[in-house]
Coordinates of C-alpha atoms and ligand atoms in Angstrom, one line a residue:
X1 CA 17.7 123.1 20.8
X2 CA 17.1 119.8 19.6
X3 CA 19.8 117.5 21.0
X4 CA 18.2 117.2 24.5
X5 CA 18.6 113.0 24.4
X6 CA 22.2 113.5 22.9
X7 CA 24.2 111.0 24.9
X8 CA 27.6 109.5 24.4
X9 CA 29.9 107.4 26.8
X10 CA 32.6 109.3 26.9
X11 CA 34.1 112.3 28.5
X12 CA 32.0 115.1 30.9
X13 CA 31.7 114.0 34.3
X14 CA 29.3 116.3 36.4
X15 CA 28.0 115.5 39.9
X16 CA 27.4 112.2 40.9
X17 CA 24.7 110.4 43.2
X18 CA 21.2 111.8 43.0
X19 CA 21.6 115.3 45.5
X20 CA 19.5 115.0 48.8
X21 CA 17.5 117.3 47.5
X22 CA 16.4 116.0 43.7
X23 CA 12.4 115.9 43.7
X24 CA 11.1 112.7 43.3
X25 CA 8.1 112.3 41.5
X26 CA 7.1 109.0 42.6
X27 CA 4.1 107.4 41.7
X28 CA 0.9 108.3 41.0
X29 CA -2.2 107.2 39.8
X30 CA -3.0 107.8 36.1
X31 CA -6.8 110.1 35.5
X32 CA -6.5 109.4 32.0
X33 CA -3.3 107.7 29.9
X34 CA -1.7 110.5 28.1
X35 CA 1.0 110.5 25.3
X36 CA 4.1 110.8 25.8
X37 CA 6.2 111.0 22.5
X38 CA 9.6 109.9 23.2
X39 CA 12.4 110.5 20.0
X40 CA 14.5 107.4 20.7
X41 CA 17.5 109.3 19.3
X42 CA 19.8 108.3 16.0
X43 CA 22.8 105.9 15.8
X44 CA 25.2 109.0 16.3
X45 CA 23.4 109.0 19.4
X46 CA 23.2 105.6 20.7
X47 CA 19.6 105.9 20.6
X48 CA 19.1 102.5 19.4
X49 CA 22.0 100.9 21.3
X50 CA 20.3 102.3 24.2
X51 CA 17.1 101.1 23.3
X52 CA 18.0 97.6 22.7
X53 CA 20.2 97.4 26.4
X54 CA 17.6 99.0 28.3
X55 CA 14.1 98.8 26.8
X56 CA 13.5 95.7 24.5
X57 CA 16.6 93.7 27.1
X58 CA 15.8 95.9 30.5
X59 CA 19.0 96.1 32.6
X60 CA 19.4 93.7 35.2
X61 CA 18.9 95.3 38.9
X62 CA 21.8 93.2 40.4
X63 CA 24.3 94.9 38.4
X64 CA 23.6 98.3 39.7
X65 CA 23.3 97.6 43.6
X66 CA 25.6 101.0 44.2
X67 CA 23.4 103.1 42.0
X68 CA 19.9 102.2 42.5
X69 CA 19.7 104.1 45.8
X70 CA 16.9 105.5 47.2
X71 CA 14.7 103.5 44.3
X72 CA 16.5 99.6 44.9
X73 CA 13.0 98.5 46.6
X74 CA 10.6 100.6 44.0
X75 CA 12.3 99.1 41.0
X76 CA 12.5 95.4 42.3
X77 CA 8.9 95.7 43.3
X78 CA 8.3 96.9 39.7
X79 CA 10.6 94.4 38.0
X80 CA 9.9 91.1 40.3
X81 CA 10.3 88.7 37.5
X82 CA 13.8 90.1 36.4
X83 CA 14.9 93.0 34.2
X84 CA 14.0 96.3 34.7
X85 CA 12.6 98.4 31.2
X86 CA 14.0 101.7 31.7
X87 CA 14.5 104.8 29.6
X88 CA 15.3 108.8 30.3
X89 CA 15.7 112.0 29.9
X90 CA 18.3 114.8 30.3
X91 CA 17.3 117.9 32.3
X92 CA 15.0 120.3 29.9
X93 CA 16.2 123.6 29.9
X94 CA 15.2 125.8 32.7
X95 CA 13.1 128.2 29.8
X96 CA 9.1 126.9 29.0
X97 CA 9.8 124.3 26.6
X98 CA 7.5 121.2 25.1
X99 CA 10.2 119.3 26.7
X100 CA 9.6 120.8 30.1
X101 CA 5.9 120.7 29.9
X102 CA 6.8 117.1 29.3
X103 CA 8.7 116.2 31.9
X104 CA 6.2 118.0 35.0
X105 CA 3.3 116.3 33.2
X106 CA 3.6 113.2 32.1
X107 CA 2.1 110.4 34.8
X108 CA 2.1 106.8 35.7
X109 CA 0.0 104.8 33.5
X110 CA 0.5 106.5 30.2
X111 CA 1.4 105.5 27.1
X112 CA 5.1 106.2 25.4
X113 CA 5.1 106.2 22.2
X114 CA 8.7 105.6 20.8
X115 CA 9.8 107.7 17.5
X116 CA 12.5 106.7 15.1
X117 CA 13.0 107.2 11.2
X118 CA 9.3 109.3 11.2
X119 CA 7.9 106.2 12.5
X120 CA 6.2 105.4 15.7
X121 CA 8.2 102.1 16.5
X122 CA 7.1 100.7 20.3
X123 CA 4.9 101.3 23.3
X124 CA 4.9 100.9 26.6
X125 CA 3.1 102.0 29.9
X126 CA 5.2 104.4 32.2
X127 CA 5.3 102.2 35.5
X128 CA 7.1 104.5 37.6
X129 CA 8.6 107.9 37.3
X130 CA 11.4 108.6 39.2
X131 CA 14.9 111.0 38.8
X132 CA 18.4 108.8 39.7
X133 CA 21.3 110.7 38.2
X134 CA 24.1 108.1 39.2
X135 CA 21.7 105.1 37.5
X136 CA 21.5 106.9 34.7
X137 CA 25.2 107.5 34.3
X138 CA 25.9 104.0 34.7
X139 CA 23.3 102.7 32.2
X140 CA 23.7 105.3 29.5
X141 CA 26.7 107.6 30.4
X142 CA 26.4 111.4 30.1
X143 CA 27.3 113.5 27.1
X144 CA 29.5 116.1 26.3
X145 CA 28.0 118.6 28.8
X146 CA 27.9 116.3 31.5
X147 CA 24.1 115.4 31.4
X148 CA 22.5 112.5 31.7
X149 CA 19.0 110.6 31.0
X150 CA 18.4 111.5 34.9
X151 CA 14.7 111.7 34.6
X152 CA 13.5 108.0 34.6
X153 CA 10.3 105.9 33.6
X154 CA 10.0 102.5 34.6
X155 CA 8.5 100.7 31.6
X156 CA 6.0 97.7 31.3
X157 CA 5.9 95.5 28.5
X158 CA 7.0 96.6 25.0
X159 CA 4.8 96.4 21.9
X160 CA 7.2 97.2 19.1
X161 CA 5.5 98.1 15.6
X162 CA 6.1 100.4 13.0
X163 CA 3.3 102.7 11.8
X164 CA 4.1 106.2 9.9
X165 CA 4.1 109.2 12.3
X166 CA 3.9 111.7 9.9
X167 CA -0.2 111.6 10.0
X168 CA -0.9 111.9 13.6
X169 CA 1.9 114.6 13.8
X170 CA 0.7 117.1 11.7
X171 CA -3.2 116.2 12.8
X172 CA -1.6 117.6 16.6
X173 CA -0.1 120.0 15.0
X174 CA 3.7 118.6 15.9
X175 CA 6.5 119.2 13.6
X176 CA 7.8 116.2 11.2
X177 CA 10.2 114.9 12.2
X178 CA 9.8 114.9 16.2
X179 CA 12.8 116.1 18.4
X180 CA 11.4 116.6 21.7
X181 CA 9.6 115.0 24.5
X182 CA 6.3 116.1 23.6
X183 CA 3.3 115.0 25.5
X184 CA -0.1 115.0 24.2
X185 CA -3.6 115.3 26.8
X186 CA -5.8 112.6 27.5
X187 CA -8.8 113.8 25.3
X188 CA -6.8 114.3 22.2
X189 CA -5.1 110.9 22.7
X190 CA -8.4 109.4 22.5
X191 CA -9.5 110.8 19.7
X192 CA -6.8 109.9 18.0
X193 CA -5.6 106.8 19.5
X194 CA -6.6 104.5 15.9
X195 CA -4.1 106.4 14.3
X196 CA -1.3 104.8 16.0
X197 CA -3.3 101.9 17.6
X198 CA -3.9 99.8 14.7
X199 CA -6.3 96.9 16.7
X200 CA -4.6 93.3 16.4
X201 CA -7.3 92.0 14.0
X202 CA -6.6 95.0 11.7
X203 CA -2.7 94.0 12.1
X204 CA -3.7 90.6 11.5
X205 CA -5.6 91.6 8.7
X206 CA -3.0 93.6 6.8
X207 CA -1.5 92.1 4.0
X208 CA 2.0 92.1 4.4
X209 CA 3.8 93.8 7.0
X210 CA 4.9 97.6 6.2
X211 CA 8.1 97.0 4.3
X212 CA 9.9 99.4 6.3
X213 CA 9.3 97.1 8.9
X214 CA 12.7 94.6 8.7
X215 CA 11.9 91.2 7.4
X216 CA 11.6 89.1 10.2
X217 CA 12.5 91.7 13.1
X218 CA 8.8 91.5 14.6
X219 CA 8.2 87.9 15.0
X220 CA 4.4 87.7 14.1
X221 CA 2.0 86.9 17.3
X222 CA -0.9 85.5 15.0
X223 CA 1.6 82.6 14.0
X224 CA 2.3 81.8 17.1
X225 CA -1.4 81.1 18.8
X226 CA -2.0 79.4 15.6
X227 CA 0.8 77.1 15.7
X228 CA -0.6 76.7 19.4
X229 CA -4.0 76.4 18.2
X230 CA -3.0 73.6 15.6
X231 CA -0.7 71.8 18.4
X232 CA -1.2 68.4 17.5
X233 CA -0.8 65.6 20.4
X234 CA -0.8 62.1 21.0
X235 CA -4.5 60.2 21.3
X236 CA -4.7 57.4 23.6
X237 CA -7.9 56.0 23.9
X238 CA -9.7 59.3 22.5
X239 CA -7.9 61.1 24.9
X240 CA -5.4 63.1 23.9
X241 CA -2.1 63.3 26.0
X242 CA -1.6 66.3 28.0
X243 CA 2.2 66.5 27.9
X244 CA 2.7 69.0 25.2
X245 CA 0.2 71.4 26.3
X246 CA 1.8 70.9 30.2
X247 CA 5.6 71.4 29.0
X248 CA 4.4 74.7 26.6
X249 CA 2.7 76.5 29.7
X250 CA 5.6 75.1 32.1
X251 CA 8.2 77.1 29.1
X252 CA 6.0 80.1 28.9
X253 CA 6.7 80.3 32.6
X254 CA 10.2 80.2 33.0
X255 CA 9.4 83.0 30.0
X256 CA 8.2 85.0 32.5
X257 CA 10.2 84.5 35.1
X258 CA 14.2 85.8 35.3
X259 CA 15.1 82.0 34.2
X260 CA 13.6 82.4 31.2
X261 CA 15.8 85.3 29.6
X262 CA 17.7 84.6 26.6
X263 CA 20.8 83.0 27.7
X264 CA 18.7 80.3 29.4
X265 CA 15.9 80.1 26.6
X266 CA 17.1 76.0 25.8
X267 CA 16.8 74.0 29.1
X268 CA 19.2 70.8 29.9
X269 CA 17.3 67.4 29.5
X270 CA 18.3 66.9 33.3
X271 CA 16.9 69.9 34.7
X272 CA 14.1 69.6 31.7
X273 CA 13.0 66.1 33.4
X274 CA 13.5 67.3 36.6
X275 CA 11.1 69.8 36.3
X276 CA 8.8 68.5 33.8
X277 CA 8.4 65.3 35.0
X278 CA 6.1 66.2 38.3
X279 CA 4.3 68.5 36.1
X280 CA 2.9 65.2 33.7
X281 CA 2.6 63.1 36.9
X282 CA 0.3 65.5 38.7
X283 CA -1.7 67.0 36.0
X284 CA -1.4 64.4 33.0
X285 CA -3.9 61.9 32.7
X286 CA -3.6 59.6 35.7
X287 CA -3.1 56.3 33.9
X288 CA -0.9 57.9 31.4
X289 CA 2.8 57.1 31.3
X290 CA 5.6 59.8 32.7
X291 CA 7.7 60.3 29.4
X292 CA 8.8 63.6 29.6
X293 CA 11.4 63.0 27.0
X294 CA 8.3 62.8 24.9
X295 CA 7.4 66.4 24.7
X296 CA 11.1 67.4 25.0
X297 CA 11.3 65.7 21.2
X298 CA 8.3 66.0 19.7
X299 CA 7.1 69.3 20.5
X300 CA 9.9 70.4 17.7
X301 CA 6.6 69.5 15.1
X302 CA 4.8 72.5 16.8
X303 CA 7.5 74.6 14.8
X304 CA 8.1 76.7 18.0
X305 CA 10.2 74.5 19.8
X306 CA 14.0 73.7 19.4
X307 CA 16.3 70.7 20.3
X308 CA 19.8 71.3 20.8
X309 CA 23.2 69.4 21.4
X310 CA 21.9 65.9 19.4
X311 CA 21.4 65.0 16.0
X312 CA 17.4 66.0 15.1
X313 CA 17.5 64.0 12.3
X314 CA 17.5 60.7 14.2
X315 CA 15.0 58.6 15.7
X316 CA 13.3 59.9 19.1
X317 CA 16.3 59.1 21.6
X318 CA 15.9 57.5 24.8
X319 CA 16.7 59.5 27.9
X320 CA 19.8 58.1 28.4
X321 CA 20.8 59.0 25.0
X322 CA 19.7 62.9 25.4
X323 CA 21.7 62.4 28.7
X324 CA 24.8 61.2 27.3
X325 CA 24.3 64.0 25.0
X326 CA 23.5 67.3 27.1
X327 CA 20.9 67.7 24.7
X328 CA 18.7 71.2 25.5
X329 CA 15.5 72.1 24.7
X330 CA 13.1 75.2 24.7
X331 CA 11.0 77.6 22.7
X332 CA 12.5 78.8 19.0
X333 CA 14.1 82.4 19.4
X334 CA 11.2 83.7 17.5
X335 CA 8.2 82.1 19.8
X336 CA 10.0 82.8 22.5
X337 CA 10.2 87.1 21.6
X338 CA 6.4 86.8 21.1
X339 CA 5.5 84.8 24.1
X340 CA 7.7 87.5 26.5
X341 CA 5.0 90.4 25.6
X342 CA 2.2 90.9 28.1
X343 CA -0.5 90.2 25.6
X344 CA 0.3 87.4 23.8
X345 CA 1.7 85.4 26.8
X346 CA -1.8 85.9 28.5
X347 CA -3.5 84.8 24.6
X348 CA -0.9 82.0 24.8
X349 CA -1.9 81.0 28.3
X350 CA -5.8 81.5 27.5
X351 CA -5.6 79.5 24.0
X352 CA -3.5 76.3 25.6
X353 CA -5.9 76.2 28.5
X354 CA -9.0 76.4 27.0
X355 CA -8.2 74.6 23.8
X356 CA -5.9 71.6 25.3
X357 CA -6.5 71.2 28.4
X358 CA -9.9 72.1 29.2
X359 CA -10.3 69.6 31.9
X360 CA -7.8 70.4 34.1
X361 CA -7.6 72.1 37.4
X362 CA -6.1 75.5 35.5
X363 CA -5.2 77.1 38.8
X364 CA -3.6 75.0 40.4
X365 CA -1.3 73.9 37.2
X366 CA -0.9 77.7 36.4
X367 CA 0.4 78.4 40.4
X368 CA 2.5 75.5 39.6
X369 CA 4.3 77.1 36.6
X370 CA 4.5 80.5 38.1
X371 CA 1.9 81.9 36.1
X372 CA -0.7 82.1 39.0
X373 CA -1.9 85.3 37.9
X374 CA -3.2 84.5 34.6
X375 CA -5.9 82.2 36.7
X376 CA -7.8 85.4 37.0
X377 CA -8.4 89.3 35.7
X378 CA -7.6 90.5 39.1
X379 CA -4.5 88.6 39.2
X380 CA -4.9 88.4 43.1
X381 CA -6.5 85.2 43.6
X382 CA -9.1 85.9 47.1
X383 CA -8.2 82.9 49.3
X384 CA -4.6 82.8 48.4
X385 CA -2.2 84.4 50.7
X386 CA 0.2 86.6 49.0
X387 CA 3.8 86.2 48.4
X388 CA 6.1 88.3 50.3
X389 CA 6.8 90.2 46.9
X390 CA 3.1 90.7 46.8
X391 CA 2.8 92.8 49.9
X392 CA 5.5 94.8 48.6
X393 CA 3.9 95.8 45.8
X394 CA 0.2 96.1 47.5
X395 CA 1.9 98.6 49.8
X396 CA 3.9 100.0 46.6
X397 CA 1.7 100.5 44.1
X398 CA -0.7 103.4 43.7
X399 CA -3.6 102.0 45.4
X400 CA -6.7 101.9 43.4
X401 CA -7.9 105.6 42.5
X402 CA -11.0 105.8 45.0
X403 CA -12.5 108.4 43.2
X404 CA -12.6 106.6 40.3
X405 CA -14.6 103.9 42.2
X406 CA -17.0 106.1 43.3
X407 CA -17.7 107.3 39.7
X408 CA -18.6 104.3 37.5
X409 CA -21.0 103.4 40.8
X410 CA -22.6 107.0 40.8
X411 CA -22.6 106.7 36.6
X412 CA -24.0 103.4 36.3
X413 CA -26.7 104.2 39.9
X414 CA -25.2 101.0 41.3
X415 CA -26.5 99.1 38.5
X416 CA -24.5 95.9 37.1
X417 CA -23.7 96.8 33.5
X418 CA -23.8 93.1 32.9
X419 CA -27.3 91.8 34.7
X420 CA -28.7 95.6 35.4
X421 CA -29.6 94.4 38.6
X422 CA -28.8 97.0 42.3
X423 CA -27.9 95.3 45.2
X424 CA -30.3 97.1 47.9
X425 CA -28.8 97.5 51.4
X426 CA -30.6 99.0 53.9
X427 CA -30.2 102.7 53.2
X428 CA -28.9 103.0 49.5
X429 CA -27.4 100.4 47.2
X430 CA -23.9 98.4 46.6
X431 CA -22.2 97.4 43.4
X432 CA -18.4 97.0 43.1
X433 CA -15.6 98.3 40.8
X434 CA -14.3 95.8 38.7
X435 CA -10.8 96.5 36.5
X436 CA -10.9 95.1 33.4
X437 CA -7.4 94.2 33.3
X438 CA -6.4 93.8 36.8
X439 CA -4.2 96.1 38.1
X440 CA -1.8 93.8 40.3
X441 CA 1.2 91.7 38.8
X442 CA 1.5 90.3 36.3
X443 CA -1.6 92.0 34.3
X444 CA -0.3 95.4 35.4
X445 CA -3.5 97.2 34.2
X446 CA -4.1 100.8 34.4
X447 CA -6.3 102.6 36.8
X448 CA -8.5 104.4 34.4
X449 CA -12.4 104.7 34.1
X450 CA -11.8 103.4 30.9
X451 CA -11.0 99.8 32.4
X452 CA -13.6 99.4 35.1
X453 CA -17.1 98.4 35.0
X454 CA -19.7 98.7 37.6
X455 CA -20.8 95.0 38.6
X456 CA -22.7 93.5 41.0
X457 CA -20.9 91.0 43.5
X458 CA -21.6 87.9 41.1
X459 CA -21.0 89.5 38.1
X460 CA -17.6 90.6 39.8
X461 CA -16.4 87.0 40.7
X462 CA -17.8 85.5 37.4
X463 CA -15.7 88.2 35.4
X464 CA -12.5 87.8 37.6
X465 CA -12.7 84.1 37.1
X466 CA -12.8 84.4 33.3
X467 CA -16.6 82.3 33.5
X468 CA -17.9 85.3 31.5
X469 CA -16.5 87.4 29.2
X470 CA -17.2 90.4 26.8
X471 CA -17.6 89.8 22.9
X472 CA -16.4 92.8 20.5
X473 CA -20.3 93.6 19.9
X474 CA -20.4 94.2 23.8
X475 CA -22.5 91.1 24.2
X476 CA -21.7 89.3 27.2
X477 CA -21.2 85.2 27.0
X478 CA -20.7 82.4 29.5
X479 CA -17.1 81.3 28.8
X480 CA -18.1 77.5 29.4
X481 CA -20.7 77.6 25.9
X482 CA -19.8 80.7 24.7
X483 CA -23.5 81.6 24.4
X484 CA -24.6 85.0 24.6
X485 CA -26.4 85.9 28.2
X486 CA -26.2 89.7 28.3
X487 CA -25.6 92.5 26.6
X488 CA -23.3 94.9 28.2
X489 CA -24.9 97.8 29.6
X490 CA -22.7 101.3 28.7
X491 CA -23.5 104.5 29.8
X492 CA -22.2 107.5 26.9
X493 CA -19.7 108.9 28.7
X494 CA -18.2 105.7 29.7
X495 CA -15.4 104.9 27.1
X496 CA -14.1 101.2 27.5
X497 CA -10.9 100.7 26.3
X498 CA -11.1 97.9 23.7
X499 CA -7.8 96.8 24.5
X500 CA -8.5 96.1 27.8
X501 CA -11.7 94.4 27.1
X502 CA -9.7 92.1 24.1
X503 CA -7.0 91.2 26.7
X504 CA -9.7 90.2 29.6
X505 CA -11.0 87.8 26.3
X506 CA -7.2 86.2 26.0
X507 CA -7.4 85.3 29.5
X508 CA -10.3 83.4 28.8
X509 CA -9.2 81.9 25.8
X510 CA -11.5 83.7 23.8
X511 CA -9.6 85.2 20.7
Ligands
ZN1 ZN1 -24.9 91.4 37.7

């Protein structure tokens, strides 16, 4: 049997509405991220039709009110900032199967890897796992037997790529090609996570892209920071003008937010102003003009912006020109694909902060923008009282895995792995449990020993408030000088995932 993800829209019709009695798996808190390999299914089977509506688009919530049931509050909790990245699986026979084995084992927190054409083509975290029959009908349909994707994962962000599976198959001992959910343990993952987990730099590194990979299909992250990087803006008395830098991190935020979705990429001069406008009054220079029809125009030189609805060949217009014009403006198509995954909108954020506007109060503009979380690792600023979507999702998601707390303190003795010093209270000693990349919105880390650290109290707030940072030799430097203070203390057994460690650095601006 190897059609198990064989869908079609047409014909079979089966029971609808997930029974009373379906099992839900919930959520739980990952031990450590497993694999799960995921075929994504062939054209004959809509595999990447589906793929494109509900994983690299995400289905918007709103349209399924009916079917969501039971999972309405989960999912919107999940998906706050719009649409929801989900993906399934048809009932596995009732006979011992990879696929079945799949199914009962596979957690929050790991790591599905997506297969198409003997390639491993995207990535995301499993955010949720849940089984909704009558959602899954009305996103994918059922297929000639009546079944449908029923078993759910919620997904996190997508990292789509294109490395050959054929190697890391056959080293686990998987047929080539893949046709069935297959998951693969925690220890063999790591040993063999390079295989599939080519590290940015090494991406960066490589020559040309693979030339399976379609010409222009992965709009290229390193261009973008660089274009960033090289942003060149308006000096006024040796100062330069803050207004591009404001308006890019004010664009990566409606990005992130629901408004940002394609169909409202390019923003209206009017609303553009509107919104802009307060932005360059309260966190420009103070002497320096309002003129936010000067970013509007000119930030087309960045070669990540576009300027729609008036001739570009011109002169800069005057505002009442790009009124009497309904001229739009916002990132390129291409910028604005790159800057929507997790990882380069927090290298995004990190690079214009540090690099253009290293003077200003970064908090406070990022709350403005809606990007309050990328003040801090944590993504849970102490002192700032939560949203009502945050208590949702405190009480939602898995709380931190006490357990795991209580082993990088025993591992480490209470020792800070960054100064070595114990904290002594009167009978023993304290140290706290630091997560790499936080686990609240929008970081959405995992809860693994591979992304904590044992710190002491400073240390703790010094990391979470991206003043210090961790090199890729493990040395630790003071974000402010970039000079080396520390060098990270590891213990063996403690395996720090370097992704997590490179992503903490993005924050910080460090790259
Ligand atoms: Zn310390």
């Amino acid at each position: 049997m190897n059609s198990g993800e064989r869908l079609s829209e047409t014909g079979g019709e089966g029971s609808d509405g997930n029974g009373a009695g379906d099992p839900r798996a919930g959520l739980q808190a990952a031990a450590g991220a497993q694999w799960v390999l995921q075929p994504r299914g062939t054209a004959r089977v809509r595999g990447p039709k589906h793929f494109e509506h509900s994983v690299r688009k995400g289905i918007k919530l709103a349209d399924y009110e009916r079917e969501l049931g039971a999972d309405a509050q989960a999912l919107r909790v999940l998906f706050p900032a719009g649409p929801a990245r989900l993906w399934g699986s048809t009932p596995a026979a009732p006979k011992k199967s990879e696929k079945t084995t799949a199914l009962a084992g596979r957690r929050v927190g790991d790591e599905v890897l997506f297969y198409a054409d003997k390639k491993f083509v995207a990535r995301a975290r499993i955010l949720g796992l849940f089984r909704n029959r009558a959602l899954a009908k009305a996103i994918w349909g059922v297929d000639e037997n009546g079944r449908t994707w029923e078993h759910m994962m919620a997904l996190g962000d997508v990292d789509e790529f294109g490395v050959p599976a054929e190697p890391l198959l056959e080293r686990l001992g998987i047929p080539v090609p893949l046709r069935s959910l297959t998951l693969v343990g925690a220890d063999r993952r790591h040993r063999f996570l390079d295989m599939v987990n080519p590290s940015e730099t090494a991406r960066a590194a490589r020559p040309e892209p693979s030339p399976d990979v379609e010409a222009g299909t992965v709009p290229r992250k390193e261009d973008v920071l660089r274009a960033l990087s090289a942003l060149k803006t308006h000096v006024k008395d040796r100062r330069p003008s803050r207004h591009k830098p404001i308006t890019l991190l004010w664009a990566i935020g409606r990005l992130a937010t629901e408004r940002g979705r394609e169909r409202n990429r390019l923003v209206e001069w009017q609303t553009f102003r509107e919104e802009v406008g307060p932005l360059l009054r309260d966190f420009g220079h103070p002497d320096s003009r309002v003129t936010p029809e000067y970013p509007f125009w000119h930030l087309r030189s960045s070669g990540l912006w576009d300027v729609e609805g008036i001739d570009t060949q011109g002169t800069a217009p005057t505002p009442s020109r790009l009124t009497a014009a309904g001229a739009s403006a916002g990132f390129s198509k291409d910028a604005a694909r790159v800057l929507r995954r997790s990882l380069a909108r927090a290298e995004a954020i990190g690079l214009i902060c540090s690099r253009h506007l290293p003077d200003v109060d970064r908090e406070a503009l990022l709350e403005r923008v809606g990007l309050s979380g990328y003040a801090s690792a944590s993504g849970d600023l102490p002192g700032r009282e939560g949203s009502a979507t945050r208590r949702l999702r405190t009480s939602f998601r898995p709380d931190r895995d006490s357990r795991l707390v209580e082993r990088i303190k025993e591992m480490y003795a209470h020792a800070c792995q960054v100064c070595g010093s114990r904290v002594e209270t009167m009978y023993s000693h304290y140290s706290e449990a630091a997560h790499i990349r936080g686990l609240g919105g929008p970081h959405l880390g995992p809860d693994q020993l591979s992304n904590l650290l044992c710190l002491c109290p400073n240390h703790h707030v010094e990391f979470d408030r991206l003043a210090i940072y961790i090199d890729e030799d493990w040395t630790v430097r003071r974000n402010s000088t970039g000079a080396v203070e520390y060098q990270l203390k590891r213990h063996a057994e403690h395996v720090i995932e370097q992704d997590h460690v490179r992503y903490h650095r993005a924050l910080c601006g460090r790259r």
